[in-house]
XYZ file of C-alpha atoms in Angstrom:
517
model
C 84.737 58.681 86.075
C 82.689 61.901 85.881
C 84.288 64.952 87.380
C 82.033 67.396 89.222
C 81.932 70.878 87.769
C 84.124 73.261 89.721
C 82.334 76.325 91.112
C 82.715 79.555 89.133
C 85.207 82.169 90.255
C 84.074 85.251 92.119
C 84.581 88.402 90.044
C 84.281 92.057 91.057
C 83.475 94.949 88.723
C 85.129 98.258 89.676
C 84.332 101.511 87.830
C 85.995 104.910 88.316
C 86.320 108.038 86.094
C 88.786 106.274 83.751
C 86.434 103.347 83.075
C 85.741 99.868 84.440
C 87.918 96.879 85.204
C 87.270 93.311 86.406
C 89.097 91.830 89.405
C 89.189 88.235 90.462
C 87.299 87.827 93.731
C 88.533 86.535 97.110
C 90.377 84.651 98.403
C 93.223 86.779 96.969
C 96.711 85.463 96.402
C 99.195 87.503 98.486
C 96.301 89.607 99.757
C 95.771 91.553 96.512
C 93.221 91.045 93.681
C 94.366 90.156 90.197
C 93.107 92.228 87.227
C 91.240 89.968 84.764
C 90.199 92.737 82.362
C 92.167 95.956 81.971
C 90.466 99.343 82.135
C 87.783 99.978 79.491
C 86.490 103.579 79.104
C 82.742 103.809 79.748
C 79.943 105.767 81.429
C 77.699 102.926 82.702
C 77.922 99.156 83.212
C 75.344 96.551 84.184
C 75.454 92.744 84.546
C 72.498 90.632 83.499
C 70.706 89.065 86.466
C 72.200 85.617 85.802
C 75.695 87.075 85.264
C 76.119 85.692 81.740
C 76.387 89.081 79.976
C 77.760 92.523 80.780
C 76.288 95.649 79.174
C 78.671 98.621 78.817
C 77.624 102.082 77.631
C 80.830 103.356 76.046
C 79.469 106.769 74.962
C 76.137 108.441 74.166
C 75.892 106.428 70.954
C 77.799 103.153 71.532
C 76.781 100.136 73.661
C 78.967 97.031 73.996
C 77.879 93.580 75.188
C 80.513 91.341 76.812
C 80.471 87.627 77.531
C 81.054 87.637 81.301
C 82.821 84.273 81.372
C 85.488 85.040 78.763
C 85.330 88.862 79.122
C 85.197 89.225 75.333
C 83.056 91.800 73.506
C 80.442 89.860 71.522
C 78.195 92.643 70.241
C 78.323 96.387 69.602
C 75.194 98.542 69.139
C 75.167 102.006 67.560
C 72.346 103.928 69.264
C 72.424 107.738 68.764
C 71.495 109.994 71.727
C 70.959 107.126 74.164
C 69.943 108.322 77.641
C 69.550 104.943 79.362
C 69.860 101.232 78.669
C 68.894 98.023 80.440
C 69.750 94.350 79.911
C 67.276 91.488 80.376
C 67.797 88.910 83.201
C 69.345 86.246 80.937
C 71.114 88.746 78.674
C 68.948 87.942 75.637
C 67.780 91.521 75.090
C 68.978 95.096 75.614
C 66.482 97.962 75.618
C 67.449 101.586 75.058
C 65.780 104.933 75.756
C 66.618 107.813 73.396
C 65.763 111.497 73.197
C 62.486 112.044 71.383
C 60.939 115.129 69.833
C 57.509 113.761 68.829
C 55.245 110.729 69.551
C 56.023 109.512 66.041
C 59.597 108.821 67.201
C 59.619 105.371 68.752
C 62.362 106.105 71.250
C 62.316 102.831 73.242
C 63.977 100.057 71.235
C 64.461 96.392 72.175
C 67.582 94.785 70.657
C 68.501 91.105 70.493
C 72.075 90.683 71.750
C 72.854 87.612 69.615
C 72.109 89.323 66.298
C 72.069 93.050 67.119
C 68.642 93.362 65.445
C 65.821 95.608 66.645
C 62.827 93.394 67.560
C 60.413 95.917 69.127
C 59.926 99.708 69.196
C 57.530 101.942 71.135
C 57.165 105.609 72.122
C 57.604 106.566 75.781
C 57.235 110.198 76.844
C 59.513 110.163 79.894
C 61.555 107.832 82.039
C 60.777 107.326 85.762
C 61.488 104.649 88.349
C 58.062 103.071 87.725
C 58.265 103.171 83.910
C 61.866 102.014 83.356
C 62.813 99.465 82.163
C 59.851 99.823 79.832
C 59.603 96.084 79.171
C 59.941 93.865 82.259
C 60.988 90.216 82.191
C 60.660 87.457 84.744
C 63.994 86.023 85.939
C 63.777 83.128 83.489
C 62.521 85.432 80.682
C 59.393 83.282 80.296
C 57.140 86.334 80.729
C 57.505 89.843 79.258
C 55.170 92.749 79.959
C 54.935 96.533 79.880
C 53.100 99.252 81.838
C 50.711 101.367 79.744
C 47.785 103.678 80.571
C 45.306 101.723 82.729
C 46.718 98.378 81.620
C 49.608 95.910 81.628
C 50.506 94.645 78.154
C 51.900 91.103 77.780
C 54.179 89.902 74.945
C 55.602 86.636 73.667
C 59.228 86.917 74.907
C 60.465 84.656 72.104
C 58.769 86.599 69.302
C 58.032 90.306 69.822
C 56.979 90.657 66.191
C 53.571 89.280 67.218
C 52.934 92.512 69.101
C 50.742 92.593 72.206
C 49.636 89.107 73.212
C 46.965 90.157 75.742
C 46.160 93.012 78.128
C 45.339 93.211 81.830
C 42.996 96.187 82.341
C 43.319 97.973 85.716
C 41.790 101.486 85.867
C 44.038 104.004 87.654
C 47.093 101.728 87.460
C 50.272 103.556 88.549
C 52.908 100.815 89.098
C 53.386 97.060 88.800
C 55.906 94.360 89.713
C 56.332 91.029 87.950
C 57.156 88.054 90.170
C 60.726 86.742 89.884
C 60.904 82.960 89.516
C 58.614 81.678 88.173
C 57.068 84.740 86.520
C 53.541 83.498 87.140
C 52.010 86.550 88.866
C 51.948 90.324 88.527
C 51.225 92.782 91.367
C 49.580 96.115 90.468
C 49.198 99.315 92.511
C 46.331 101.791 92.228
C 46.793 104.953 94.363
C 44.064 106.811 96.297
C 41.637 108.787 94.166
C 38.537 110.899 94.978
C 38.142 109.524 98.475
C 38.621 105.916 97.383
C 41.420 103.983 99.119
C 44.500 102.831 97.270
C 44.991 99.110 96.672
C 47.429 96.424 95.630
C 46.129 93.447 93.659
C 47.783 90.242 92.492
C 46.788 88.740 89.135
C 47.916 85.623 87.299
C 50.003 86.232 84.182
C 47.994 83.655 82.245
C 45.295 85.278 80.078
C 42.592 82.754 80.976
C 43.107 83.331 84.740
C 43.011 87.148 84.781
C 39.287 87.616 85.380
C 39.694 88.044 89.150
C 42.669 88.955 91.356
C 44.023 86.132 93.499
C 44.710 88.609 96.331
C 43.800 92.217 97.142
C 44.568 94.694 99.933
C 43.221 98.260 100.286
C 44.659 101.076 102.402
C 44.172 104.789 103.046
C 46.993 107.346 103.481
C 49.099 105.872 100.699
C 51.424 107.972 98.520
C 53.640 105.200 97.127
C 54.444 101.509 97.587
C 57.432 99.171 97.368
C 56.533 95.710 96.030
C 58.833 92.826 97.067
C 58.199 89.326 95.663
C 59.797 86.240 97.199
C 61.809 83.777 95.088
C 59.037 81.199 94.745
C 56.393 83.765 93.652
C 54.130 82.761 96.523
C 54.353 85.864 98.738
C 54.430 89.648 98.282
C 55.593 92.212 100.835
C 54.151 95.706 100.349
C 55.755 98.709 102.080
C 53.055 101.403 102.039
C 54.482 104.925 102.363
C 52.563 108.084 103.245
C 54.111 111.543 102.857
C 52.348 112.812 105.999
C 52.472 111.261 109.460
C 49.145 112.042 111.157
C 50.714 111.397 114.591
C 53.462 114.004 113.920
C 56.110 111.576 115.165
C 58.122 111.581 111.938
C 59.054 114.354 109.499
C 59.399 111.734 106.716
C 55.809 110.484 106.890
C 54.755 107.027 107.972
C 55.095 103.543 106.523
C 53.346 100.210 107.084
C 54.279 96.681 106.022
C 51.591 94.505 104.451
C 51.842 90.880 103.366
C 49.827 89.078 100.673
C 50.028 85.458 99.496
C 48.991 84.084 96.113
C 47.003 81.262 97.741
C 44.950 83.727 99.794
C 46.137 82.359 103.155
C 47.256 85.812 104.402
C 46.239 89.361 103.521
C 47.050 92.018 106.116
C 49.607 93.869 108.198
C 52.796 92.231 109.402
C 52.689 92.323 113.244
C 55.651 94.599 114.058
C 56.439 95.114 117.738
C 57.631 98.728 117.577
C 56.162 101.946 116.193
C 57.989 103.845 113.489
C 59.075 103.555 109.856
C 59.911 100.379 107.953
C 63.589 100.862 107.091
C 64.319 97.734 105.061
C 62.770 94.407 104.045
C 64.427 91.379 102.450
C 63.358 87.829 101.622
C 65.657 84.880 102.187
C 66.789 83.162 98.986
C 64.602 80.169 99.817
C 61.543 82.459 99.895
C 60.389 80.869 103.177
C 61.399 83.690 105.558
C 61.748 87.454 105.442
C 63.626 89.944 107.601
C 62.431 93.437 108.587
C 64.240 96.424 110.141
C 61.684 98.795 111.634
C 60.802 101.332 114.307
C 62.160 104.619 115.613
C 65.842 104.548 116.548
C 67.191 102.346 117.973
C 65.447 100.201 115.352
C 64.388 96.562 115.808
C 65.085 93.658 113.473
C 62.890 90.553 113.287
C 62.746 87.477 111.055
C 59.292 86.090 110.165
C 58.139 82.896 108.458
C 55.689 82.754 105.529
C 52.758 82.938 107.948
C 54.088 86.112 109.630
C 55.106 84.279 112.795
C 58.289 85.775 114.359
C 61.187 83.305 114.261
C 64.144 85.304 115.574
C 64.755 88.715 117.143
C 68.057 90.312 116.135
C 67.885 92.966 118.841
C 67.893 96.756 118.582
C 70.478 99.283 117.422
C 71.304 102.044 114.927
C 70.244 99.922 111.936
C 68.392 100.610 108.677
C 69.745 97.899 106.328
C 69.557 94.105 106.283
C 71.323 91.728 103.876
C 70.678 87.976 103.751
C 73.436 85.900 102.206
C 72.551 83.695 99.195
C 72.980 80.466 101.152
C 70.457 81.609 103.769
C 72.870 81.036 106.654
C 74.360 84.462 107.446
C 72.728 87.862 107.909
C 74.296 91.311 108.062
C 72.367 93.953 109.996
C 73.746 97.449 109.347
C 73.168 101.175 109.712
C 74.257 103.081 106.592
C 73.344 106.435 105.052
C 72.984 108.997 107.840
C 73.864 106.358 110.471
C 77.427 105.665 111.715
C 77.926 102.360 109.845
C 77.528 99.740 112.603
C 77.336 96.164 111.305
C 76.260 93.020 113.179
C 76.781 89.571 111.631
C 74.463 86.704 112.570
C 74.332 82.970 111.913
C 70.624 82.459 111.270
C 70.743 78.647 111.341
C 72.603 78.582 114.667
C 70.634 81.604 115.986
C 73.734 83.379 117.291
C 75.654 86.591 116.731
C 79.068 86.074 115.117
C 80.624 89.516 115.416
C 80.263 93.266 114.996
C 82.256 95.970 113.243
C 81.852 99.291 111.408
C 81.920 100.440 107.789
C 81.411 104.187 107.938
C 80.026 106.154 104.970
C 79.025 103.021 103.035
C 76.799 103.638 100.003
C 76.431 100.060 98.675
C 76.658 96.666 100.378
C 76.128 93.065 99.259
C 77.083 89.456 99.989
C 79.225 87.536 97.517
C 77.323 84.937 95.427
C 78.915 82.070 97.418
C 77.856 83.671 100.727
C 81.342 83.833 102.301
C 82.186 87.533 101.977
C 80.404 90.832 102.527
C 81.481 93.872 100.495
C 80.751 97.535 101.232
C 81.718 100.543 99.126
C 81.764 104.316 99.438
C 81.041 105.748 96.000
C 80.482 109.028 94.159
C 78.387 111.025 93.455
C 76.716 110.214 96.791
C 80.002 110.892 98.600
C 82.926 112.676 96.968
C 85.528 111.842 99.648
C 86.829 108.675 101.329
C 85.790 106.536 98.335
C 86.859 102.922 98.691
C 86.072 99.204 98.971
C 85.971 96.976 102.062
C 85.498 93.210 102.039
C 84.629 91.394 105.281
C 84.512 87.739 106.285
C 81.138 86.236 107.214
C 81.854 86.983 110.881
C 82.661 90.683 110.345
C 86.470 90.539 110.385
C 88.056 92.789 107.741
C 89.648 90.869 104.859
C 90.522 93.567 102.285
C 90.465 97.359 101.948
C 91.404 99.706 99.124
C 90.858 103.461 98.826
C 90.256 105.465 95.611
C 90.397 109.152 94.706
C 86.984 108.643 93.110
C 84.881 105.507 92.726
C 81.549 105.231 90.890
C 80.525 101.577 91.052
C 81.508 98.279 92.692
C 79.568 95.028 92.430
C 79.950 91.254 92.405
C 79.389 89.412 89.146
C 76.056 87.599 89.736
C 76.124 83.814 89.979
C 73.461 81.321 91.024
C 74.086 80.213 94.647
C 73.436 76.592 93.591
C 76.682 76.625 91.574
C 78.656 76.761 94.826
C 79.017 74.022 97.406
C 77.664 73.835 100.935
C 78.572 76.918 102.958
C 80.396 74.849 105.621
C 82.627 73.266 102.953
C 83.303 76.692 101.416
C 84.348 78.092 104.791
C 86.666 75.118 105.369
C 88.282 75.747 101.981
C 88.874 79.393 102.965
C 90.476 78.303 106.263
C 92.822 75.903 104.432
C 93.741 78.689 101.990
C 94.567 80.994 104.918
C 96.734 78.274 106.499
C 98.631 77.760 103.247
C 99.230 81.515 102.902
C 100.482 81.662 106.500
C 102.928 78.826 105.822
C 104.244 80.586 102.718
C 104.708 83.813 104.625
C 106.444 81.918 107.450
C 108.997 80.404 105.058
C 111.217 83.478 104.839
C 114.936 83.603 104.090
C 117.440 82.162 106.567
C 118.858 85.619 107.166
C 115.427 86.965 108.081
C 114.788 84.007 110.370
C 118.197 84.404 112.028
C 117.576 88.116 112.453
C 114.207 87.456 114.088
C 115.824 84.952 116.498
C 118.552 87.482 117.404
C 115.936 90.161 117.979
C 113.940 87.805 120.205
C 116.968 86.856 122.303
C 118.267 90.445 122.598
C 116.602 92.069 125.604
C 117.630 95.550 124.447
C 115.293 95.331 121.438
C 112.247 97.413 122.303
C 108.754 96.040 121.861
C 106.205 98.149 119.982
C 104.513 100.586 122.324
C 100.912 99.871 123.276
C 98.253 101.849 121.475
C 97.283 105.042 123.302
C 94.035 106.733 122.218
C 94.174 110.469 121.425
C 92.385 111.484 124.630
C 94.977 109.576 126.706
C 97.808 111.333 124.876
C 96.179 114.715 125.542
C 95.764 113.856 129.220
C 99.446 112.866 129.399
C 100.435 116.210 127.855
C 98.401 118.070 130.478
C 100.011 115.938 133.187
C 103.458 116.903 131.872
C 102.605 120.572 132.134
C 101.166 120.310 135.631
C 103.429 117.754 137.283
C 106.577 117.801 135.146
C 106.051 114.296 133.690
C 106.358 113.835 129.942
C 103.962 111.522 127.935
C 106.513 108.667 128.001
C 106.372 108.678 131.827
C 109.864 110.200 132.329
C 110.655 113.257 134.483
C 111.579 116.529 132.828
C 114.942 118.230 133.655
C 113.384 120.705 136.098
C 111.371 117.992 137.817
C 114.521 115.833 138.146
C 116.453 118.787 139.622
C 113.680 119.447 142.158
C 113.515 115.778 143.043
C 117.261 115.652 143.830
C 116.937 118.864 145.898
C 114.102 117.321 147.939
C 116.111 114.137 148.486
C 119.126 116.158 149.759
C 116.848 118.102 152.143
C 115.478 114.806 153.498
C 118.990 113.439 153.995
C 120.044 116.684 155.765
C 117.033 116.556 158.108
C 117.716 112.900 158.869
C 121.403 113.697 159.674
C 120.397 116.587 161.991
C 117.910 114.408 163.818
C 120.483 111.651 164.385
C 123.134 114.164 165.694
C 120.599 115.705 168.135
C 120.004 112.256 169.556
């Protein structure tokens, strides 16, 4: 009888000044994570998109590649004066950027992780957000391409020795984004120039289909764009940012959200119901819906379908971040950065709010690959104090918290959501685990049980005092000064003395009145 493959374990990478370590993920035994890999000194770490490999920059000249499943080092690369490195989605390649003194120095090198051989080299003058990684891969590594002057260069990802396979010429090209899965399309951005509007175009990655774009959208007042592909490569969300707001309503400029489809069914603005900036945009993992947080504070949050029809309003609040869990069922709406850290958890399928909480000073946030837990972290150098990790249940209740003197990086090991079961079954397994832990904790020693029974039956044992907020304590202190009552509600010595004096005077007056009668 065939046995179904068990789902992979959740792992968490934690990096501080001493190096990185790997914890097992929740649910934790006895409420604490177990260390799966002891501390390894390093400066940077990065998982491949599919979670199969882990790239570790040990120093400015040494890069290690680990097998993420066994946590064993499988390759070591000696790269002098390395400034940055990136690993491909499936972990097949690592590319490095080194200091360069002349164009003759080919300072971007692509290495094959299996053999450690250099398979491609090219010169790159500088490294920016739009030009790094230099070579981009689709999620399945079926397509590889690179941004060059006025063109996108395509390569054979299985054999880079062939050189450039074909080129997509786009005059004025400033940025591009390859679709995720499948890597069948590429979106290119051309900024405004000499009175001509900027534009975003979508082209097919196949050479024979690149004569005409499959979609195009032009816009004025455009300084930069964010390109967001969905997971089926059928839709592209474009956040258009302008440095200047002509209405003078925002110091940070203005932003608009555009939507383009590869079949040409929609090219235009997303109909947002409130004026103001677009704070965050995220596709669901099915690629059939997307969520937007937008507008001046308090911001609005809305979920749209692939035709830009609103499906669900998540209300308004101090929000600028939205995270959709990998199973597509739960959503976390949050306000991080310069906002106080409010978080609202929603069940999208049931269309109801599950709970709300806070995670102040959070720098990073993400759902676990199985969709059951939500992790936030406060990290340096963004914040130098109160560094730590918090893990929440899907409904917002706090599951785990740990503080650090300094913390640089925290992230889940990536796993495909399909490797885990149905979310309802996963939640039931968590509930049974909690019940088992409760039973274990309840089975204490006989002495402890007897002591607890004695304490329960003894009326002299005091119950814990109710929580009193600081302002209530301050008010009680003022009351003690004015009326002679201390914060516990008891009379001070002077107040007790005066009380007895008043009682004696009352008794004396009562006696005099009765004798007069």
